[in-house]
PDB file of N, CA, C and O in Angstrom:
ATOM      1  N   MET A  14     119.545  81.680  93.686  1.00 79.00           N
ATOM      2  CA  MET A  14     119.550  82.915  92.950  1.00 79.00           C
ATOM      3  C   MET A  14     120.977  83.293  92.571  1.00 79.00           C
ATOM      4  O   MET A  14     121.228  83.674  91.442  1.00 79.00           O
ATOM      5  N   GLU A  15     121.896  83.179  93.514  1.00 84.00           N
ATOM      6  CA  GLU A  15     123.279  83.574  93.230  1.00 84.00           C
ATOM      7  C   GLU A  15     123.869  82.738  92.097  1.00 84.00           C
ATOM      8  O   GLU A  15     124.573  83.265  91.233  1.00 84.00           O
ATOM      9  N   ARG A  16     123.599  81.441  92.090  1.00 89.00           N
ATOM     10  CA  ARG A  16     124.133  80.574  91.028  1.00 89.00           C
ATOM     11  C   ARG A  16     123.542  80.962  89.674  1.00 89.00           C
ATOM     12  O   ARG A  16     124.232  80.948  88.657  1.00 89.00           O
ATOM     13  N   THR A  17     122.268  81.301  89.676  1.00 88.00           N
ATOM     14  CA  THR A  17     121.608  81.689  88.427  1.00 88.00           C
ATOM     15  C   THR A  17     122.219  82.961  87.875  1.00 88.00           C
ATOM     16  O   THR A  17     122.561  83.043  86.692  1.00 88.00           O
ATOM     17  N   VAL A  18     122.386  83.961  88.725  1.00 86.00           N
ATOM     18  CA  VAL A  18     122.965  85.239  88.308  1.00 86.00           C
ATOM     19  C   VAL A  18     124.423  85.046  87.886  1.00 86.00           C
ATOM     20  O   VAL A  18     124.885  85.642  86.915  1.00 86.00           O
ATOM     21  N   ALA A  19     125.141  84.180  88.591  1.00 89.00           N
ATOM     22  CA  ALA A  19     126.536  83.917  88.251  1.00 89.00           C
ATOM     23  C   ALA A  19     126.680  83.312  86.858  1.00 89.00           C
ATOM     24  O   ALA A  19     127.707  83.495  86.200  1.00 89.00           O
ATOM     25  N   ARG A  20     125.652  82.622  86.379  1.00 92.00           N
ATOM     26  CA  ARG A  20     125.664  82.053  85.028  1.00 92.00           C
ATOM     27  C   ARG A  20     125.359  83.110  83.972  1.00 92.00           C
ATOM     28  O   ARG A  20     125.364  82.824  82.791  1.00 92.00           O
ATOM     29  N   GLY A  21     125.080  84.340  84.401  1.00 92.00           N
ATOM     30  CA  GLY A  21     124.803  85.409  83.464  1.00 92.00           C
ATOM     31  C   GLY A  21     123.328  85.622  83.179  1.00 92.00           C
ATOM     32  O   GLY A  21     122.969  86.401  82.304  1.00 92.00           O
ATOM     33  N   VAL A  22     122.471  84.925  83.925  1.00 90.00           N
ATOM     34  CA  VAL A  22     121.030  85.086  83.744  1.00 90.00           C
ATOM     35  C   VAL A  22     120.577  86.333  84.494  1.00 90.00           C
ATOM     36  O   VAL A  22     120.920  86.532  85.654  1.00 90.00           O
ATOM     37  N   LYS A  23     119.813  87.180  83.819  1.00 87.00           N
ATOM     38  CA  LYS A  23     119.277  88.379  84.454  1.00 87.00           C
ATOM     39  C   LYS A  23     117.920  88.028  85.059  1.00 87.00           C
ATOM     40  O   LYS A  23     117.029  87.551  84.362  1.00 87.00           O
ATOM     41  N   VAL A  24     117.766  88.236  86.356  1.00 85.00           N
ATOM     42  CA  VAL A  24     116.528  87.918  87.062  1.00 85.00           C
ATOM     43  C   VAL A  24     115.867  89.213  87.500  1.00 85.00           C
ATOM     44  O   VAL A  24     116.463  90.003  88.219  1.00 85.00           O
ATOM     45  N   CYS A  25     114.657  89.442  87.025  1.00 84.00           N
ATOM     46  CA  CYS A  25     113.918  90.657  87.363  1.00 84.00           C
ATOM     47  C   CYS A  25     112.545  90.272  87.898  1.00 84.00           C
ATOM     48  O   CYS A  25     111.968  89.284  87.475  1.00 84.00           O
ATOM     49  N   ARG A  26     112.029  91.062  88.794  1.00 81.00           N
ATOM     50  CA  ARG A  26     110.718  90.810  89.359  1.00 81.00           C
ATOM     51  C   ARG A  26     110.033  92.148  89.603  1.00 81.00           C
ATOM     52  O   ARG A  26     110.640  93.085  90.073  1.00 81.00           O
ATOM     53  N   ALA A  27     108.773  92.211  89.265  1.00 79.00           N
ATOM     54  CA  ALA A  27     107.962  93.385  89.571  1.00 79.00           C
ATOM     55  C   ALA A  27     106.929  92.972  90.609  1.00 79.00           C
ATOM     56  O   ALA A  27     106.301  91.929  90.489  1.00 79.00           O
ATOM     57  N   ARG A  28     106.794  93.756  91.635  1.00 75.00           N
ATOM     58  CA  ARG A  28     105.838  93.443  92.698  1.00 75.00           C
ATOM     59  C   ARG A  28     104.821  94.559  92.812  1.00 75.00           C
ATOM     60  O   ARG A  28     105.176  95.727  92.943  1.00 75.00           O
ATOM     61  N   THR A  29     103.558  94.182  92.768  1.00 73.00           N
ATOM     62  CA  THR A  29     102.479  95.125  93.016  1.00 73.00           C
ATOM     63  C   THR A  29     102.097  95.003  94.475  1.00 73.00           C
ATOM     64  O   THR A  29     101.796  93.908  94.950  1.00 73.00           O
ATOM     65  N   VAL A  30     102.144  96.097  95.184  1.00 72.00           N
ATOM     66  CA  VAL A  30     101.922  96.082  96.622  1.00 72.00           C
ATOM     67  C   VAL A  30     100.528  96.619  96.922  1.00 72.00           C
ATOM     68  O   VAL A  30     100.170  97.708  96.492  1.00 72.00           O
ATOM     69  N   SER A  31      99.756  95.835  97.641  1.00 69.00           N
ATOM     70  CA  SER A  31      98.422  96.276  98.038  1.00 69.00           C
ATOM     71  C   SER A  31      98.368  96.379  99.566  1.00 69.00           C
ATOM     72  O   SER A  31      99.158  95.779 100.269  1.00 69.00           O
ATOM     73  N   GLU A  32      97.451  97.144 100.022  1.00 71.00           N
ATOM     74  CA  GLU A  32      97.261  97.316 101.467  1.00 71.00           C
ATOM     75  C   GLU A  32      95.866  96.858 101.827  1.00 71.00           C
ATOM     76  O   GLU A  32      94.932  97.155 101.090  1.00 71.00           O
ATOM     77  N   PRO A  33      95.655  96.181 102.894  1.00 68.00           N
ATOM     78  CA  PRO A  33      96.688  95.705 103.816  1.00 68.00           C
ATOM     79  C   PRO A  33      97.432  94.524 103.206  1.00 68.00           C
ATOM     80  O   PRO A  33      96.879  93.775 102.403  1.00 68.00           O
ATOM     81  N   GLY A  34      98.692  94.379 103.571  1.00 72.00           N
ATOM     82  CA  GLY A  34      99.503  93.292 103.032  1.00 72.00           C
ATOM     83  C   GLY A  34      99.080  91.938 103.583  1.00 72.00           C
ATOM     84  O   GLY A  34      98.776  91.801 104.764  1.00 72.00           O
ATOM     85  N   ILE A  35      99.047  90.959 102.703  1.00 82.00           N
ATOM     86  CA  ILE A  35      98.753  89.599 103.142  1.00 82.00           C
ATOM     87  C   ILE A  35     100.060  88.953 103.579  1.00 82.00           C
ATOM     88  O   ILE A  35     101.150  89.490 103.343  1.00 82.00           O
ATOM     89  N   ASP A  36      99.975  87.788 104.213  1.00 87.00           N
ATOM     90  CA  ASP A  36     101.174  87.132 104.737  1.00 87.00           C
ATOM     91  C   ASP A  36     102.249  86.942 103.673  1.00 87.00           C
ATOM     92  O   ASP A  36     103.429  87.171 103.920  1.00 87.00           O
ATOM     93  N   TYR A  37     101.864  86.509 102.465  1.00 83.00           N
ATOM     94  CA  TYR A  37     102.875  86.269 101.434  1.00 83.00           C
ATOM     95  C   TYR A  37     103.580  87.562 101.029  1.00 83.00           C
ATOM     96  O   TYR A  37     104.791  87.566 100.817  1.00 83.00           O
ATOM     97  N   ILE A  38     102.847  88.662 100.944  1.00 80.00           N
ATOM     98  CA  ILE A  38     103.475  89.942 100.595  1.00 80.00           C
ATOM     99  C   ILE A  38     104.471  90.350 101.676  1.00 80.00           C
ATOM    100  O   ILE A  38     105.578  90.805 101.382  1.00 80.00           O
ATOM    101  N   ARG A  39     104.102  90.156 102.937  1.00 83.00           N
ATOM    102  CA  ARG A  39     105.033  90.467 104.032  1.00 83.00           C
ATOM    103  C   ARG A  39     106.271  89.575 103.929  1.00 83.00           C
ATOM    104  O   ARG A  39     107.397  90.034 104.162  1.00 83.00           O
ATOM    105  N   PHE A  40     106.095  88.308 103.566  1.00 87.00           N
ATOM    106  CA  PHE A  40     107.231  87.395 103.373  1.00 87.00           C
ATOM    107  C   PHE A  40     108.133  87.903 102.249  1.00 87.00           C
ATOM    108  O   PHE A  40     109.351  87.944 102.399  1.00 87.00           O
ATOM    109  N   GLU A  41     107.536  88.300 101.112  1.00 83.00           N
ATOM    110  CA  GLU A  41     108.337  88.817 100.002  1.00 83.00           C
ATOM    111  C   GLU A  41     109.166  90.022 100.428  1.00 83.00           C
ATOM    112  O   GLU A  41     110.324  90.147 100.063  1.00 83.00           O
ATOM    113  N   HIS A  42     108.558  90.923 101.195  1.00 83.00           N
ATOM    114  CA  HIS A  42     109.298  92.097 101.680  1.00 83.00           C
ATOM    115  C   HIS A  42     110.441  91.679 102.589  1.00 83.00           C
ATOM    116  O   HIS A  42     111.524  92.261 102.531  1.00 83.00           O
ATOM    117  N   ALA A  43     110.213  90.667 103.409  1.00 87.00           N
ATOM    118  CA  ALA A  43     111.234  90.227 104.362  1.00 87.00           C
ATOM    119  C   ALA A  43     112.463  89.655 103.655  1.00 87.00           C
ATOM    120  O   ALA A  43     113.580  89.781 104.164  1.00 87.00           O
ATOM    121  N   ILE A  44     112.287  89.036 102.491  1.00 86.00           N
ATOM    122  CA  ILE A  44     113.425  88.414 101.804  1.00 86.00           C
ATOM    123  C   ILE A  44     113.988  89.267 100.664  1.00 86.00           C
ATOM    124  O   ILE A  44     114.949  88.867 100.017  1.00 86.00           O
ATOM    125  N   THR A  45     113.426  90.441 100.436  1.00 85.00           N
ATOM    126  CA  THR A  45     113.869  91.276  99.313  1.00 85.00           C
ATOM    127  C   THR A  45     115.343  91.634  99.416  1.00 85.00           C
ATOM    128  O   THR A  45     116.069  91.555  98.426  1.00 85.00           O
ATOM    129  N   ASP A  46     115.819  92.018 100.581  1.00 89.00           N
ATOM    130  CA  ASP A  46     117.230  92.407 100.714  1.00 89.00           C
ATOM    131  C   ASP A  46     118.156  91.252 100.344  1.00 89.00           C
ATOM    132  O   ASP A  46     119.162  91.456  99.655  1.00 89.00           O
ATOM    133  N   ALA A  47     117.825  90.044 100.776  1.00 89.00           N
ATOM    134  CA  ALA A  47     118.645  88.876 100.436  1.00 89.00           C
ATOM    135  C   ALA A  47     118.635  88.637  98.933  1.00 89.00           C
ATOM    136  O   ALA A  47     119.671  88.318  98.330  1.00 89.00           O
ATOM    137  N   ASN A  48     117.473  88.794  98.297  1.00 85.00           N
ATOM    138  CA  ASN A  48     117.387  88.601  96.845  1.00 85.00           C
ATOM    139  C   ASN A  48     118.181  89.664  96.102  1.00 85.00           C
ATOM    140  O   ASN A  48     118.840  89.372  95.106  1.00 85.00           O
ATOM    141  N   LEU A  49     118.141  90.910  96.581  1.00 87.00           N
ATOM    142  CA  LEU A  49     118.921  91.975  95.953  1.00 87.00           C
ATOM    143  C   LEU A  49     120.417  91.682  96.063  1.00 87.00           C
ATOM    144  O   LEU A  49     121.157  91.853  95.098  1.00 87.00           O
ATOM    145  N   CYS A  50     120.848  91.226  97.233  1.00 88.00           N
ATOM    146  CA  CYS A  50     122.267  90.887  97.433  1.00 88.00           C
ATOM    147  C   CYS A  50     122.687  89.730  96.533  1.00 88.00           C
ATOM    148  O   CYS A  50     123.843  89.641  96.124  1.00 88.00           O
ATOM    149  N   ALA A  51     121.743  88.852  96.213  1.00 86.00           N
ATOM    150  CA  ALA A  51     122.032  87.703  95.355  1.00 86.00           C
ATOM    151  C   ALA A  51     122.022  88.082  93.877  1.00 86.00           C
ATOM    152  O   ALA A  51     122.371  87.277  93.026  1.00 86.00           O
ATOM    153  N   GLY A  52     121.595  89.325  93.561  1.00 86.00           N
ATOM    154  CA  GLY A  52     121.647  89.788  92.192  1.00 86.00           C
ATOM    155  C   GLY A  52     120.307  89.976  91.510  1.00 86.00           C
ATOM    156  O   GLY A  52     120.251  90.356  90.346  1.00 86.00           O
ATOM    157  N   GLU A  53     119.226  89.706  92.204  1.00 84.00           N
ATOM    158  CA  GLU A  53     117.905  89.915  91.611  1.00 84.00           C
ATOM    159  C   GLU A  53     117.614  91.407  91.525  1.00 84.00           C
ATOM    160  O   GLU A  53     118.045  92.185  92.369  1.00 84.00           O
ATOM    161  N   GLN A  54     116.880  91.807  90.503  1.00 85.00           N
ATOM    162  CA  GLN A  54     116.447  93.190  90.367  1.00 85.00           C
ATOM    163  C   GLN A  54     114.961  93.238  90.698  1.00 85.00           C
ATOM    164  O   GLN A  54     114.167  92.565  90.064  1.00 85.00           O
ATOM    165  N   VAL A  55     114.606  94.020  91.702  1.00 82.00           N
ATOM    166  CA  VAL A  55     113.216  94.077  92.167  1.00 82.00           C
ATOM    167  C   VAL A  55     112.696  95.497  92.011  1.00 82.00           C
ATOM    168  O   VAL A  55     113.355  96.461  92.419  1.00 82.00           O
ATOM    169  N   ARG A  56     111.522  95.637  91.428  1.00 79.00           N
ATOM    170  CA  ARG A  56     110.860  96.926  91.318  1.00 79.00           C
ATOM    171  C   ARG A  56     109.516  96.812  92.020  1.00 79.00           C
ATOM    172  O   ARG A  56     108.822  95.808  91.906  1.00 79.00           O
ATOM    173  N   ARG A  57     109.155  97.833  92.761  1.00 74.00           N
ATOM    174  CA  ARG A  57     107.886  97.812  93.496  1.00 74.00           C
ATOM    175  C   ARG A  57     106.981  98.921  92.993  1.00 74.00           C
ATOM    176  O   ARG A  57     107.434  99.999  92.641  1.00 74.00           O
ATOM    177  N   GLY A  58     105.705  98.642  93.022  1.00 72.00           N
ATOM    178  CA  GLY A  58     104.712  99.645  92.640  1.00 72.00           C
ATOM    179  C   GLY A  58     103.433  99.396  93.389  1.00 72.00           C
ATOM    180  O   GLY A  58     103.125  98.261  93.751  1.00 72.00           O
ATOM    181  N   GLY A  59     102.698 100.444  93.642  1.00 67.00           N
ATOM    182  CA  GLY A  59     101.437 100.311  94.357  1.00 67.00           C
ATOM    183  C   GLY A  59     100.299  99.923  93.432  1.00 67.00           C
ATOM    184  O   GLY A  59     100.388 100.036  92.220  1.00 67.00           O
ATOM    185  N   ALA A  60      99.240  99.463  94.046  1.00 63.00           N
ATOM    186  CA  ALA A  60      98.043  99.062  93.300  1.00 63.00           C
ATOM    187  C   ALA A  60      97.017 100.172  93.382  1.00 63.00           C
ATOM    188  O   ALA A  60      95.861  99.951  93.717  1.00 63.00           O
ATOM    189  N   ALA A  61      97.427 101.386  93.073  1.00 59.00           N
ATOM    190  CA  ALA A  61      96.543 102.542  93.171  1.00 59.00           C
ATOM    191  C   ALA A  61      95.332 102.394  92.262  1.00 59.00           C
ATOM    192  O   ALA A  61      95.442 101.908  91.145  1.00 59.00           O
ATOM    193  N   GLY A  62      94.196 102.769  92.786  1.00 51.00           N
ATOM    194  CA  GLY A  62      92.985 102.738  91.983  1.00 51.00           C
ATOM    195  C   GLY A  62      92.290 101.400  91.926  1.00 51.00           C
ATOM    196  O   GLY A  62      91.333 101.206  91.220  1.00 51.00           O
ATOM    197  N   ARG A  63      92.775 100.457  92.680  1.00 51.00           N
ATOM    198  CA  ARG A  63      92.143  99.137  92.701  1.00 51.00           C
ATOM    199  C   ARG A  63      91.198  99.009  93.824  1.00 51.00           C
ATOM    200  O   ARG A  63      91.261  99.556  94.814  1.00 51.00           O
TER     201      ARG A  63
END
């Protein structure tokens, strides 16, 4: 991720969060801080009404 951002590429991700969280969603949450530090832009939103 850091190399990609260093090349000037903008990396954005939108995550829809549902409850209860499945293993992969918990994994994504666990690595979000590292991705943010590497330059990724992450936006989160709930899956209300689903």
